[in-house]
CSV table of C-alpha atoms and ligand atoms in Angstrom, one decimal:
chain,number,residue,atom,x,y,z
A,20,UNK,CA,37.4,-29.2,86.7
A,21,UNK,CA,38.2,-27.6,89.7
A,22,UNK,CA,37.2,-28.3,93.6
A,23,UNK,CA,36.8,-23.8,93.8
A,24,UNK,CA,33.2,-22.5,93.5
A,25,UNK,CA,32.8,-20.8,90.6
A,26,UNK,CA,32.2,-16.6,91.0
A,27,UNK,CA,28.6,-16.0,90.9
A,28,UNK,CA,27.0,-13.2,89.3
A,29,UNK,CA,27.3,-13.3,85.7
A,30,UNK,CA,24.1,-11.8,85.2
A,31,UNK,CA,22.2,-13.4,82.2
A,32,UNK,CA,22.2,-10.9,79.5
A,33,UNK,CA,19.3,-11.6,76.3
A,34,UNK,CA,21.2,-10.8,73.5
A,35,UNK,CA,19.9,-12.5,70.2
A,36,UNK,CA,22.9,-11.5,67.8
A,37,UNK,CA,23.1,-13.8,64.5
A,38,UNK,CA,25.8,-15.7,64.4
A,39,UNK,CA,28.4,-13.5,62.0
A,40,UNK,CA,28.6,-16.1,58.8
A,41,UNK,CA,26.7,-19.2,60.2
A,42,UNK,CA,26.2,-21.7,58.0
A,43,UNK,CA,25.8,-25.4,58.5
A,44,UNK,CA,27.9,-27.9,57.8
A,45,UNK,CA,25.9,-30.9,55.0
A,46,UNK,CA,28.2,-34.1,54.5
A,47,UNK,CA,25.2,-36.0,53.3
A,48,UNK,CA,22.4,-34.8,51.4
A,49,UNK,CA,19.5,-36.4,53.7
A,50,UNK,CA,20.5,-33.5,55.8
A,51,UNK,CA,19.6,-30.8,53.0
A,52,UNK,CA,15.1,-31.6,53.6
A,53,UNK,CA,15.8,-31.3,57.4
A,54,UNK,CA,17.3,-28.0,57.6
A,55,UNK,CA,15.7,-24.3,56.8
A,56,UNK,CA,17.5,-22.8,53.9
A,57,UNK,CA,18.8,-19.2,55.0
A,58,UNK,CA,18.1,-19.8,58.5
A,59,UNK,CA,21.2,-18.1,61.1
A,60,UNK,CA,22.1,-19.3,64.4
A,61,UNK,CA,21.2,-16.8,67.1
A,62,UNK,CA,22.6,-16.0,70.5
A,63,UNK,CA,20.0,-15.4,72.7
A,64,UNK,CA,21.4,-15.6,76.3
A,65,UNK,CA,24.8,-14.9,77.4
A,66,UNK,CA,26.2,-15.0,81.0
A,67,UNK,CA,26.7,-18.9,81.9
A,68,UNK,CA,29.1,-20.9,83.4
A,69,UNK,CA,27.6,-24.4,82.3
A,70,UNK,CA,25.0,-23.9,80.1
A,71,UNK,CA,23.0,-27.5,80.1
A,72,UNK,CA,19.5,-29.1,80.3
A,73,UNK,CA,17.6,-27.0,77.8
A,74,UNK,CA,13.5,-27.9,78.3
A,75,UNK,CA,10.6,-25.7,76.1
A,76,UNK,CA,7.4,-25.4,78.0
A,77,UNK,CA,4.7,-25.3,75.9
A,78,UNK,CA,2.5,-23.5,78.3
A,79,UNK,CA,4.0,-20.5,78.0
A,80,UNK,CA,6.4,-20.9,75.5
A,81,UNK,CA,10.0,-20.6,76.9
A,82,UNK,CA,12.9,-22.4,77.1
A,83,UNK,CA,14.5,-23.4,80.8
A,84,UNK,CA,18.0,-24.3,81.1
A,85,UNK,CA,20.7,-24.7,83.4
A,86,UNK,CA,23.8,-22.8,84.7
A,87,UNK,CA,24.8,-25.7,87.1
A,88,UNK,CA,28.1,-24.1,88.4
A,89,UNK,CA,26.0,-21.0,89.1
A,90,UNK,CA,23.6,-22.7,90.6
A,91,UNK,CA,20.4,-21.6,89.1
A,92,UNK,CA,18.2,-22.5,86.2
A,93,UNK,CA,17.6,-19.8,83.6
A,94,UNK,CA,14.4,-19.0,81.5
A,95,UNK,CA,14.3,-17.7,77.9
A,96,UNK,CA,11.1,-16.2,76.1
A,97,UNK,CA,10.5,-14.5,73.1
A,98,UNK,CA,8.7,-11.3,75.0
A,99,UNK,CA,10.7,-11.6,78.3
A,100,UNK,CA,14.2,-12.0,77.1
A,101,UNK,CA,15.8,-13.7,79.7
A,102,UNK,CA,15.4,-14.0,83.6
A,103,UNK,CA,17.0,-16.5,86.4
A,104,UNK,CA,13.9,-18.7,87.1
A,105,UNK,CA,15.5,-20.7,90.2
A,106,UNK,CA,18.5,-19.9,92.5
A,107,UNK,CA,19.8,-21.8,94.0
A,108,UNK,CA,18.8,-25.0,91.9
A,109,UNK,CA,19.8,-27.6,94.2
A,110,UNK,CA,22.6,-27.3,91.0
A,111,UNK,CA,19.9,-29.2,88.9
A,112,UNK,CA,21.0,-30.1,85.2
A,113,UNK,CA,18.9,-32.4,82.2
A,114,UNK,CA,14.9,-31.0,82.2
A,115,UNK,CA,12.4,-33.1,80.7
A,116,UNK,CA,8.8,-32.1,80.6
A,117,UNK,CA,6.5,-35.3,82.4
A,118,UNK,CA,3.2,-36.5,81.1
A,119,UNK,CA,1.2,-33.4,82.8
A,120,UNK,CA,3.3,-30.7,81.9
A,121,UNK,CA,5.3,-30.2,84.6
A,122,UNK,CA,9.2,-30.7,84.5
A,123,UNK,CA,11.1,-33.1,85.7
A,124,UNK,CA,14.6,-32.2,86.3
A,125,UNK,CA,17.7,-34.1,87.5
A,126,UNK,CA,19.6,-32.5,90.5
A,127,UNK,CA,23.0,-32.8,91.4
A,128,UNK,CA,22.9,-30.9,94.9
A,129,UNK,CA,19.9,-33.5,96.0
A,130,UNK,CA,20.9,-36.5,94.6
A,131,UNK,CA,17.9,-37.3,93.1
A,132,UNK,CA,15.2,-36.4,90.5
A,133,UNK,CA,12.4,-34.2,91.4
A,134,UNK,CA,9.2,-32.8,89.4
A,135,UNK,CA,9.2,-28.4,89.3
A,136,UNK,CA,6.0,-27.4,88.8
A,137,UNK,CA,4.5,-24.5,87.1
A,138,UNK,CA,4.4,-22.9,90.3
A,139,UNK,CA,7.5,-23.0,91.6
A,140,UNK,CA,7.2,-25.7,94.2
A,141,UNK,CA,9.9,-28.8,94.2
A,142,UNK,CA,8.8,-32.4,95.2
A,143,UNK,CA,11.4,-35.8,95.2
A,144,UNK,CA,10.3,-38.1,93.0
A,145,UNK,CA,13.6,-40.5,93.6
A,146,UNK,CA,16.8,-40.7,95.6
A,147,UNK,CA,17.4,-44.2,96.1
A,148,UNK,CA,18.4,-47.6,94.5
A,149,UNK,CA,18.1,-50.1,97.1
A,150,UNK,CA,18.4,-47.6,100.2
A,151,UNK,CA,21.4,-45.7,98.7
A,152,UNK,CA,21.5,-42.6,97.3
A,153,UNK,CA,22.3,-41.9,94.0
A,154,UNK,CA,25.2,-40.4,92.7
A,155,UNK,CA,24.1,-36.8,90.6
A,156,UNK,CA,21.2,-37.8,88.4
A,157,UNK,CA,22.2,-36.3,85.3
A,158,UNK,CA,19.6,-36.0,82.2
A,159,UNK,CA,16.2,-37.6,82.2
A,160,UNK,CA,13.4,-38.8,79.6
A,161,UNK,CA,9.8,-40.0,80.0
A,162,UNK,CA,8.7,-42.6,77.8
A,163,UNK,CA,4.5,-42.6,76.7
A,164,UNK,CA,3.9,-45.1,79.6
A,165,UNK,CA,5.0,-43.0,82.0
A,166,UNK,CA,8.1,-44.4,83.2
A,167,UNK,CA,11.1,-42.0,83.7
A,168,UNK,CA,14.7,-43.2,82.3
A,169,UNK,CA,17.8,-41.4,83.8
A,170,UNK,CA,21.4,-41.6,83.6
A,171,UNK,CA,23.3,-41.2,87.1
A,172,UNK,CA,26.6,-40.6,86.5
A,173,UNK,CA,29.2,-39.0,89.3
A,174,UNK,CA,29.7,-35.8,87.9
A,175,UNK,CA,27.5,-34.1,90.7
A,176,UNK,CA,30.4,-35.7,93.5
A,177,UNK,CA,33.4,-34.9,91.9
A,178,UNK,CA,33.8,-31.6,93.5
A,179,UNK,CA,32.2,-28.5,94.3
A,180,UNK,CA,32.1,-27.1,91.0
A,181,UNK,CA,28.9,-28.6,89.8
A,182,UNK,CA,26.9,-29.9,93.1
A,183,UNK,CA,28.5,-31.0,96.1
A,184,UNK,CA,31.9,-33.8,97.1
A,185,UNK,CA,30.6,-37.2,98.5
A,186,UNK,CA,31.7,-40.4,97.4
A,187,UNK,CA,29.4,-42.7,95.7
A,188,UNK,CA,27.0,-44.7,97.6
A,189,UNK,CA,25.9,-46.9,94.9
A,190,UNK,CA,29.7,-47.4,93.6
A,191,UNK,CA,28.8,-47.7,90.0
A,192,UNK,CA,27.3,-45.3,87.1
A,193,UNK,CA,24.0,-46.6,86.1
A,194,UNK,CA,20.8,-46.1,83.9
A,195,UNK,CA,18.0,-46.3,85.6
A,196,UNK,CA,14.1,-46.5,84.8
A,197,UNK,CA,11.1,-45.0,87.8
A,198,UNK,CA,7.9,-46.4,87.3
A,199,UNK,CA,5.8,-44.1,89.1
A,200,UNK,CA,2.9,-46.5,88.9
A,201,UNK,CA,4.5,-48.7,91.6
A,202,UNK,CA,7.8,-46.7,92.9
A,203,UNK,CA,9.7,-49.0,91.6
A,204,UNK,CA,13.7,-48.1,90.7
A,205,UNK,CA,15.2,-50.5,88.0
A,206,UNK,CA,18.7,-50.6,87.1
A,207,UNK,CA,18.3,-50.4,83.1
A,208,UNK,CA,21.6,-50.4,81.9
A,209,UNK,CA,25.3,-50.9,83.3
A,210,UNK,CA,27.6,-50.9,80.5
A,211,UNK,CA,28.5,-47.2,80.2
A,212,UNK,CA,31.2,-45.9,82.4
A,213,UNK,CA,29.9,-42.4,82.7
A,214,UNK,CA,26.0,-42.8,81.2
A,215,UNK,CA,24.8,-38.7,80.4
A,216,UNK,CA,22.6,-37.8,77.9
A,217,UNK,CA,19.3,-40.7,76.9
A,218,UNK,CA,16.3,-40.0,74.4
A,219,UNK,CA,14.1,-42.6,73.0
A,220,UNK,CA,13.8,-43.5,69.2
A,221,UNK,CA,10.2,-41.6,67.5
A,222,UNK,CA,8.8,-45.0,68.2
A,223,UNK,CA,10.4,-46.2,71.9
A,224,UNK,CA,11.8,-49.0,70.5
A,225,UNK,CA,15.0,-47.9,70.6
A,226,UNK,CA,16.9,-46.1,74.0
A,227,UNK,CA,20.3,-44.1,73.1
A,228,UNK,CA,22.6,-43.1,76.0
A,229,UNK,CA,25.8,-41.7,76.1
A,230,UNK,CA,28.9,-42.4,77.4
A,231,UNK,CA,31.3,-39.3,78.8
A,232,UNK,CA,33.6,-41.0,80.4
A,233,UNK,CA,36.4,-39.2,78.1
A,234,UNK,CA,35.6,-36.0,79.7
A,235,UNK,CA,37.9,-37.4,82.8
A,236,UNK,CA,40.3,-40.0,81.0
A,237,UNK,CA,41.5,-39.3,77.5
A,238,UNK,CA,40.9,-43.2,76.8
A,239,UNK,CA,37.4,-42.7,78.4
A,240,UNK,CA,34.2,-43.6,76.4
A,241,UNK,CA,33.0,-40.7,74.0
A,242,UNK,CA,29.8,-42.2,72.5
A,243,UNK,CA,26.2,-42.6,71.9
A,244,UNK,CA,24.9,-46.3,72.6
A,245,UNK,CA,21.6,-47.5,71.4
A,246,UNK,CA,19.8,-50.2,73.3
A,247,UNK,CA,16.8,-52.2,71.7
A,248,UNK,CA,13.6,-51.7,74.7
A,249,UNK,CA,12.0,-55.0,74.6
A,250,UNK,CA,8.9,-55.5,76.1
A,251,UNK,CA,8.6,-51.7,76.7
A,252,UNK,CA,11.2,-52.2,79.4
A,253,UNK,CA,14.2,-54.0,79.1
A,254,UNK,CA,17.4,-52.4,76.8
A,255,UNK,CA,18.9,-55.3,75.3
A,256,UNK,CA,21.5,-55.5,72.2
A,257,UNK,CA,24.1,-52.8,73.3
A,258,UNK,CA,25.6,-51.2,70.4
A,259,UNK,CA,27.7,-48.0,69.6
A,260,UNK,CA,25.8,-46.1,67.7
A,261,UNK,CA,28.2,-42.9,67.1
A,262,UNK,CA,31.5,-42.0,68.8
A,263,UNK,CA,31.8,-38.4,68.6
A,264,UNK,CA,35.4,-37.4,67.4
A,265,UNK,CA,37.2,-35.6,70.0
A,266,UNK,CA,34.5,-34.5,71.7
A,267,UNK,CA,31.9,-35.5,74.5
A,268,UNK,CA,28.1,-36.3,73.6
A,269,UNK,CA,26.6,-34.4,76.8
A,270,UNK,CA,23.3,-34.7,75.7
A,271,UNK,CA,20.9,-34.8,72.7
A,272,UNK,CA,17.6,-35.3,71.2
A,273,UNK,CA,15.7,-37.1,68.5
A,274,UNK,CA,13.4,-35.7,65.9
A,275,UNK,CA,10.3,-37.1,64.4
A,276,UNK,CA,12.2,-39.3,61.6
A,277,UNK,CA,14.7,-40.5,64.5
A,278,UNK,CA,17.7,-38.4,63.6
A,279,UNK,CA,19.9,-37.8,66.6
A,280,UNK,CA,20.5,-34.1,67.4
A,281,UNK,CA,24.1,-34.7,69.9
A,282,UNK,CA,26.1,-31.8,71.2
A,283,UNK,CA,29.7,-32.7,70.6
A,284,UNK,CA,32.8,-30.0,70.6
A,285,UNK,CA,32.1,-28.3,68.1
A,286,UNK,CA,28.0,-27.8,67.7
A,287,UNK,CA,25.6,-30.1,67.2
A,288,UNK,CA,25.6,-33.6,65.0
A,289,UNK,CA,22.8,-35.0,63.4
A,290,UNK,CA,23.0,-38.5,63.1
A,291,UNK,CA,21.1,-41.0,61.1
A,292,UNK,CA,19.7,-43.9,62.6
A,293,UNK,CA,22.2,-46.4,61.1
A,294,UNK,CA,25.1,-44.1,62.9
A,295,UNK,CA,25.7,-42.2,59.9
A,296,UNK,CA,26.6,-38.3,60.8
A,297,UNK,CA,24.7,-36.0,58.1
A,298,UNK,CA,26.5,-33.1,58.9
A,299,UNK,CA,26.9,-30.3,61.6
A,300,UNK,CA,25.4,-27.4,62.7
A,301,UNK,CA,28.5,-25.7,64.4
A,302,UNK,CA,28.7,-23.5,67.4
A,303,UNK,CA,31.3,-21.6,68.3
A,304,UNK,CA,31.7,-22.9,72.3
A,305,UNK,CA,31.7,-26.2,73.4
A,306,UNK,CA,28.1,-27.4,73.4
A,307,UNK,CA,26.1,-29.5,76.0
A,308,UNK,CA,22.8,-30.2,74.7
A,309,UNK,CA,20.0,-29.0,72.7
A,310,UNK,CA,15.8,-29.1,72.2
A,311,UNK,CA,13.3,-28.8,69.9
A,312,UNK,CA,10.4,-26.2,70.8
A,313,UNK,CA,9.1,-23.0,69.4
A,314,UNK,CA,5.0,-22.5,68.3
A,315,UNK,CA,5.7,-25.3,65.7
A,316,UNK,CA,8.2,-27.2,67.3
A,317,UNK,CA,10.8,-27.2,64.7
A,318,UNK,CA,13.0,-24.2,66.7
A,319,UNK,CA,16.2,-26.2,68.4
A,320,UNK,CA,17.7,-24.5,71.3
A,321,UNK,CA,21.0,-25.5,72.0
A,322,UNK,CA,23.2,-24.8,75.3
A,323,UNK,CA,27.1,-24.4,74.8
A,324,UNK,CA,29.5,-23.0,77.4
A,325,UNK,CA,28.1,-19.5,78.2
A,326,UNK,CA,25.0,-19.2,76.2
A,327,UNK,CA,22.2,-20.4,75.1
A,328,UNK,CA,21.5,-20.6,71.1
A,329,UNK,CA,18.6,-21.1,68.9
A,330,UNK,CA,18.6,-22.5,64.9
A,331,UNK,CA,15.5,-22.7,63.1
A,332,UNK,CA,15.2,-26.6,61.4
A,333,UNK,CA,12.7,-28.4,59.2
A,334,UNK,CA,12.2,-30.9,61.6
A,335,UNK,CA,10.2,-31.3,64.9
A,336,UNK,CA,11.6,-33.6,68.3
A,337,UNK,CA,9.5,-36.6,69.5
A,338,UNK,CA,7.4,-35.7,72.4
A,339,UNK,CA,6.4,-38.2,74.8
A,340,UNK,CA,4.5,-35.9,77.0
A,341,UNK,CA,0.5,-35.2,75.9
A,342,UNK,CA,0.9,-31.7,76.6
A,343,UNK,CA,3.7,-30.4,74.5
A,344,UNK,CA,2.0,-32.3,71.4
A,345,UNK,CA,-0.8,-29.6,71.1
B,404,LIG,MG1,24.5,-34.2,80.6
């Protein structure tokens, strides 16, 4: 970390080399039916800072991610190659895509998390937990009711390198559920330091959330929690699900069988739902999340560093939102 702005004007560059020698990494044989034999890693999109909160739209089928020290959220298509959708960003950082299609990002540089619609326009959705502001929302999920979970860690205040210095209003790092029924904000979930990446189990009964907080003290928190939802609301029975070794779990997603898909170091993990890690897919740059998208939804994109990547898998990712399930 550092308090300078990062140099803009690494221009995105499509690039869509094969990974020289890819291969992923099987340490348990329940991984072998989710993967596509012969299938390479590809590079699609160099140029990034920060490479994080990778979304596919299904309406037009691309990818958007973001480039939060730049500023500016990218777009990825098979036809288009690659393009800088927003900039500035309001350094925004997790995408998810909401009930009606539209996304529903987490920004840094507005403290709060906002809806970008398909054309172009950016509304608030929430700011606030009891009339201060929140810290840097930082990756979001919408369960099938309609409620919007999101982790609000500091990493937005730090400095200047990834949204903007301030100190915390709030003075804690929480997870938070939106019902946009009522505008209600409910703190979820307080026993993560520094709470970052949060998907939902196929079935919602589960809510996994990590914990970065080694990514500012080497004795910090490097795990994924999982919380029982009971009542469709409230996370109960706090557990460590996986601690990633020597690396952070940025973000992540779960597929149809409730594997988790986590960044870590070195690529992504899949983990089983008991905790058990089935192997690896490695990258070769630190990676910071991933999703599942592509015609048949069994394509994972996955941001790391500078670029964004893409593996074809034999698995799809839970979808909460009607429109991506087409
Ligand atoms: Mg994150």
């Amino acid at each position: 970390m550092t308090d300078e702005h990062p140099p803009l004007g690494l221009r995105p560059v499509a690039d869509g080399a094969p990974v020289p020698g890819w291969a992923p990494v099987i340490e348990d044989a329940a991984l072998e039916p989710l993967l596509r034999p012969g299938a390479t890693l590809h590079r699609l999109a160099i140029g990034c800072v920060w490479a994080e909160g990778p979304v596919w739209l299904p309406h037009d089928g691309s990818v958007l991610w973001s480039d939060i020290p730049n500023d500016r959220v990218l777009r990825w298509a098979p036809d288009d190659g690659v393009s800088v959708s927003l900039h500035p960003a309001g350094h925004q950082n997790g995408h998810t895509l909401g009930l009606d299609g539209t996304v529903i990002a987490c920004s840094h540089g507005r403290r709060r998390v906002e809806r970008l619609s398909l054309d172009g326009t950016i509304a608030p959705i929430v700011d606030r937990y009891q009339g201060y502001r929140l810290n840097s929302p930082n990756d979001v999920v919408v369960k099938a009711d309609g409620t919007i979970w999101f982790t609000d860690p500091p990493y937005g205040i730090l400095s200047e390198w990834e949204g903007h210095t301030a100190e915390s209003e709030i003075g804690a790092c929480l997870v938070f559920r939106f019902d946009p029924h009522d505008g209600s904000l409910t703190a979820a979930a307080d026993q993560l330091d520094m709470p970052n990446g949060l998907a939902f189990s196929p079935d919602e009964s589960v809510l996994y959330v990590s914990d970065t907080a080694a990514s500012h003290d080497p004795d910090g928190n490097h795990h994924i929690m999982a919380f029982d939802v009971v009542d469709g609301r409230d996370l109960r029975s706090p557990r460590v699900l996986y601690v990633v070794p020597g690396g952070l779990a940025d973000g992540f997603r779960v597929d149809v069988h409730g594997h988790v898909w986590t960044s870590a170091h070195d690529g992504i993990h899949v983990i089983a739902p008991d905790g058990r890690r089935l192997g690896r897919l490695p990258v070769p740059e630190v990676t910071s999340n991933c999703v599942f998208g592509g015609p048949r939804g069994d394509r994972l994109f996955i941001t790391a560093t500078t670029a964004l990547y893409m593996v074809d898998v034999a698995t799809r990712g839970t979808v909460a939102a009607p429109a991506a399930r087409s």
